[in-house]
Structure formats: structure tokens, C-alpha cells
Amino acid sequence: MFKRHYDEEGSGNIGKYQGKRLGCYQCDADFTFNAEPYAHNHSCLVGPSDPKERERGIAQCSQNSRYCMAEVTRVNRVLTKFSRKCADDCVTSCLQNGFAMDNEVCTYCCEAFAYCAENRNKIENIHKNF
């Protein structure tokens, strides 16, 4: 039986297994034109509501993966893409570019929280330290 390691945010949700490979919720949501329509309750954004589905949605990462990562893309402040996956390396950051179209891609990293998600406070705290 694996020992569960709970996330540092204190929510008690499933995190990585101590001494074993990291497990992360993996999904993609694409709300751009000709893709799927936006839904605030999309399972990739909020995670499955059924506890059994939440457990099944956790994918075992490779041995090199040390992070669960969430990547959020916005165009003119409108959410267009959201993904969660395993990552070998990860840096919490937001990159902005574009002329006339403001494109922002934010990356959020979690070492022990399988349902890694957007956390704007982390980004704001990083910018305060520079």
C-alpha cells in the first residue's frame, strides 16, 4: 500500500506518493475557435466531481517528473486553453506577448498536489520579490 503525501496548501487532496512516482491529474481544455465551447464547470478546470473519478483521473508520471503543472492561456484576458500534466522541470511564471492581441501563458507548479491549478497569488508574490 502506498503512503499518501498531502499537499502543502492543506486541502488534504491526493498528492504524490512518498518513495514512488508522482501522480498528477492530466487533461486539456481548448476553448479557442472551432474547438469545444467554454464551460465554467469543464472537468479539466474543476476536476471530476465524483470522488471515484477523481482517483481514476490521476496518471502516474515518469520517474523523472518532479512536478504537476497547470498551464493557462488567455487572449485579451479571456481563457482560451487550460492543461494539467506531469513535468520534469517547472517554473511558476507568466509570459506576455502580442501586439493588439494580448497573449498570456501562465505556468503553475506543484510538487505534491495532483490537481495543480491556477494561483494568481503565487505569480504576484514572485513579481514582488524582483
mmCIF file of C-alpha atoms in Angstrom, residues 8-121:
data_model
loop_
_atom_site.group_PDB
_atom_site.id
_atom_site.type_symbol
_atom_site.label_atom_id
_atom_site.label_comp_id
_atom_site.label_asym_id
_atom_site.label_seq_id
_atom_site.Cartn_x
_atom_site.Cartn_y
_atom_site.Cartn_z
ATOM 1 C CA GLU A 8 1.262 21.851 1.212
ATOM 2 C CA GLU A 9 -1.818 24.030 0.680
ATOM 3 C CA GLY A 10 -3.522 21.900 3.341
ATOM 4 C CA SER A 11 -6.596 20.869 1.381
ATOM 5 C CA GLY A 12 -5.930 17.178 2.068
ATOM 6 C CA ASN A 13 -6.293 16.239 -1.588
ATOM 7 C CA ILE A 14 -4.389 13.470 -3.272
ATOM 8 C CA GLY A 15 -0.756 14.311 -3.864
ATOM 9 C CA LYS A 16 2.388 12.425 -4.643
ATOM 10 C CA TYR A 17 3.229 9.031 -3.236
ATOM 11 C CA GLN A 18 6.244 9.013 -0.939
ATOM 12 C CA GLY A 19 9.028 6.876 -2.339
ATOM 13 C CA LYS A 20 7.092 6.229 -5.548
ATOM 14 C CA ARG A 21 6.387 8.100 -8.742
ATOM 15 C CA LEU A 22 4.406 11.329 -8.708
ATOM 16 C CA GLY A 23 0.761 11.173 -9.720
ATOM 17 C CA CYS A 24 -0.881 14.132 -11.487
ATOM 18 C CA TYR A 25 -4.305 14.840 -12.936
ATOM 19 C CA GLN A 26 -3.800 15.183 -16.699
ATOM 20 C CA CYS A 27 -6.199 16.923 -19.047
ATOM 21 C CA ASP A 28 -6.526 19.549 -21.769
ATOM 22 C CA ALA A 29 -9.285 22.069 -22.456
ATOM 23 C CA ASP A 30 -9.194 24.125 -25.645
ATOM 24 C CA PHE A 31 -11.767 26.920 -25.822
ATOM 25 C CA THR A 32 -10.397 28.564 -28.972
ATOM 26 C CA PHE A 33 -12.494 28.941 -32.122
ATOM 27 C CA ASN A 34 -13.595 25.650 -33.699
ATOM 28 C CA ALA A 35 -12.711 23.767 -30.532
ATOM 29 C CA GLU A 36 -15.002 22.966 -27.617
ATOM 30 C CA PRO A 37 -17.334 25.639 -26.174
ATOM 31 C CA TYR A 38 -16.314 27.255 -22.876
ATOM 32 C CA ALA A 39 -17.918 25.741 -19.784
ATOM 33 C CA HIS A 40 -17.075 27.030 -16.297
ATOM 34 C CA ASN A 41 -17.603 23.516 -14.914
ATOM 35 C CA HIS A 42 -15.417 21.739 -17.503
ATOM 36 C CA SER A 43 -13.807 18.714 -15.809
ATOM 37 C CA CYS A 44 -10.310 19.942 -16.700
ATOM 38 C CA LEU A 45 -10.941 23.256 -14.920
ATOM 39 C CA VAL A 46 -12.608 21.911 -11.778
ATOM 40 C CA GLY A 47 -11.663 18.230 -11.774
ATOM 41 C CA PRO A 48 -14.173 15.384 -11.734
ATOM 42 C CA SER A 49 -16.914 15.837 -9.126
ATOM 43 C CA ASP A 50 -17.224 12.116 -8.358
ATOM 44 C CA PRO A 51 -14.538 11.035 -5.810
ATOM 45 C CA LYS A 52 -14.032 7.705 -7.646
ATOM 46 C CA GLU A 53 -13.458 9.569 -10.911
ATOM 47 C CA ARG A 54 -11.003 11.907 -9.154
ATOM 48 C CA GLU A 55 -8.932 8.903 -8.059
ATOM 49 C CA ARG A 56 -9.023 7.366 -11.567
ATOM 50 C CA GLY A 57 -8.076 10.681 -13.183
ATOM 51 C CA ILE A 58 -4.635 10.642 -11.560
ATOM 52 C CA ALA A 59 -1.962 9.495 -14.014
ATOM 53 C CA GLN A 60 1.328 8.046 -12.824
ATOM 54 C CA CYS A 61 4.154 10.281 -14.065
ATOM 55 C CA SER A 62 7.559 9.169 -15.311
ATOM 56 C CA GLN A 63 10.357 8.689 -12.791
ATOM 57 C CA ASN A 64 11.898 11.990 -13.945
ATOM 58 C CA SER A 65 8.750 14.019 -13.249
ATOM 59 C CA ARG A 66 9.001 16.093 -10.101
ATOM 60 C CA TYR A 67 6.040 18.417 -10.663
ATOM 61 C CA CYS A 68 2.383 18.550 -11.518
ATOM 62 C CA MET A 69 1.946 21.536 -13.813
ATOM 63 C CA ALA A 70 -1.014 23.662 -14.863
ATOM 64 C CA GLU A 71 -0.691 25.852 -17.941
ATOM 65 C CA VAL A 72 -3.248 28.618 -18.529
ATOM 66 C CA THR A 73 -3.503 30.600 -21.776
ATOM 67 C CA ARG A 74 -5.507 33.794 -22.119
ATOM 68 C CA VAL A 75 -6.001 36.041 -25.139
ATOM 69 C CA ASN A 76 -7.121 39.556 -24.213
ATOM 70 C CA ARG A 77 -7.772 38.226 -20.688
ATOM 71 C CA VAL A 78 -10.172 35.547 -21.964
ATOM 72 C CA LEU A 79 -9.349 31.937 -21.050
ATOM 73 C CA THR A 80 -8.602 30.011 -24.235
ATOM 74 C CA LYS A 81 -6.637 26.949 -23.071
ATOM 75 C CA PHE A 82 -6.073 25.099 -19.818
ATOM 76 C CA SER A 83 -3.965 21.987 -19.307
ATOM 77 C CA ARG A 84 -2.640 19.897 -16.438
ATOM 78 C CA LYS A 85 0.206 17.430 -16.793
ATOM 79 C CA CYS A 86 3.366 15.920 -15.332
ATOM 80 C CA ALA A 87 6.610 17.864 -15.748
ATOM 81 C CA ASP A 88 10.279 17.070 -15.201
ATOM 82 C CA ASP A 89 11.100 20.753 -14.648
ATOM 83 C CA CYS A 90 8.756 23.619 -13.928
ATOM 84 C CA VAL A 91 8.971 27.343 -13.174
ATOM 85 C CA THR A 92 5.922 29.241 -11.952
ATOM 86 C CA SER A 93 5.687 32.196 -14.316
ATOM 87 C CA CYS A 94 3.538 34.282 -16.652
ATOM 88 C CA LEU A 95 4.777 35.294 -20.085
ATOM 89 C CA GLN A 96 3.008 38.004 -22.049
ATOM 90 C CA ASN A 97 3.414 38.955 -25.680
ATOM 91 C CA GLY A 98 1.456 40.283 -28.571
ATOM 92 C CA PHE A 99 0.624 43.457 -30.376
ATOM 93 C CA ALA A 100 -3.086 44.334 -30.478
ATOM 94 C CA MET A 101 -3.797 40.836 -29.155
ATOM 95 C CA ASP A 102 -2.596 40.390 -25.580
ATOM 96 C CA ASN A 103 -1.448 36.779 -25.227
ATOM 97 C CA GLU A 104 -0.585 35.489 -21.740
ATOM 98 C CA VAL A 105 0.636 31.999 -20.848
ATOM 99 C CA CYS A 106 0.954 31.245 -17.133
ATOM 100 C CA THR A 107 2.572 28.136 -15.700
ATOM 101 C CA TYR A 108 1.870 26.906 -12.171
ATOM 102 C CA CYS A 109 3.958 24.204 -10.493
ATOM 103 C CA CYS A 110 3.035 21.880 -7.628
ATOM 104 C CA GLU A 111 5.299 19.295 -6.049
ATOM 105 C CA ALA A 112 2.680 17.476 -4.028
ATOM 106 C CA PHE A 113 -0.777 18.493 -5.269
ATOM 107 C CA ALA A 114 -2.107 16.284 -8.058
ATOM 108 C CA TYR A 115 -4.778 18.815 -9.048
ATOM 109 C CA CYS A 116 -2.346 21.689 -9.597
ATOM 110 C CA ALA A 117 -4.282 24.779 -10.657
ATOM 111 C CA GLU A 118 -4.042 28.479 -11.341
ATOM 112 C CA ASN A 119 -2.856 30.515 -8.374
ATOM 113 C CA ARG A 120 -2.512 34.214 -9.235
ATOM 114 C CA ASN A 121 -1.171 34.959 -5.723
#
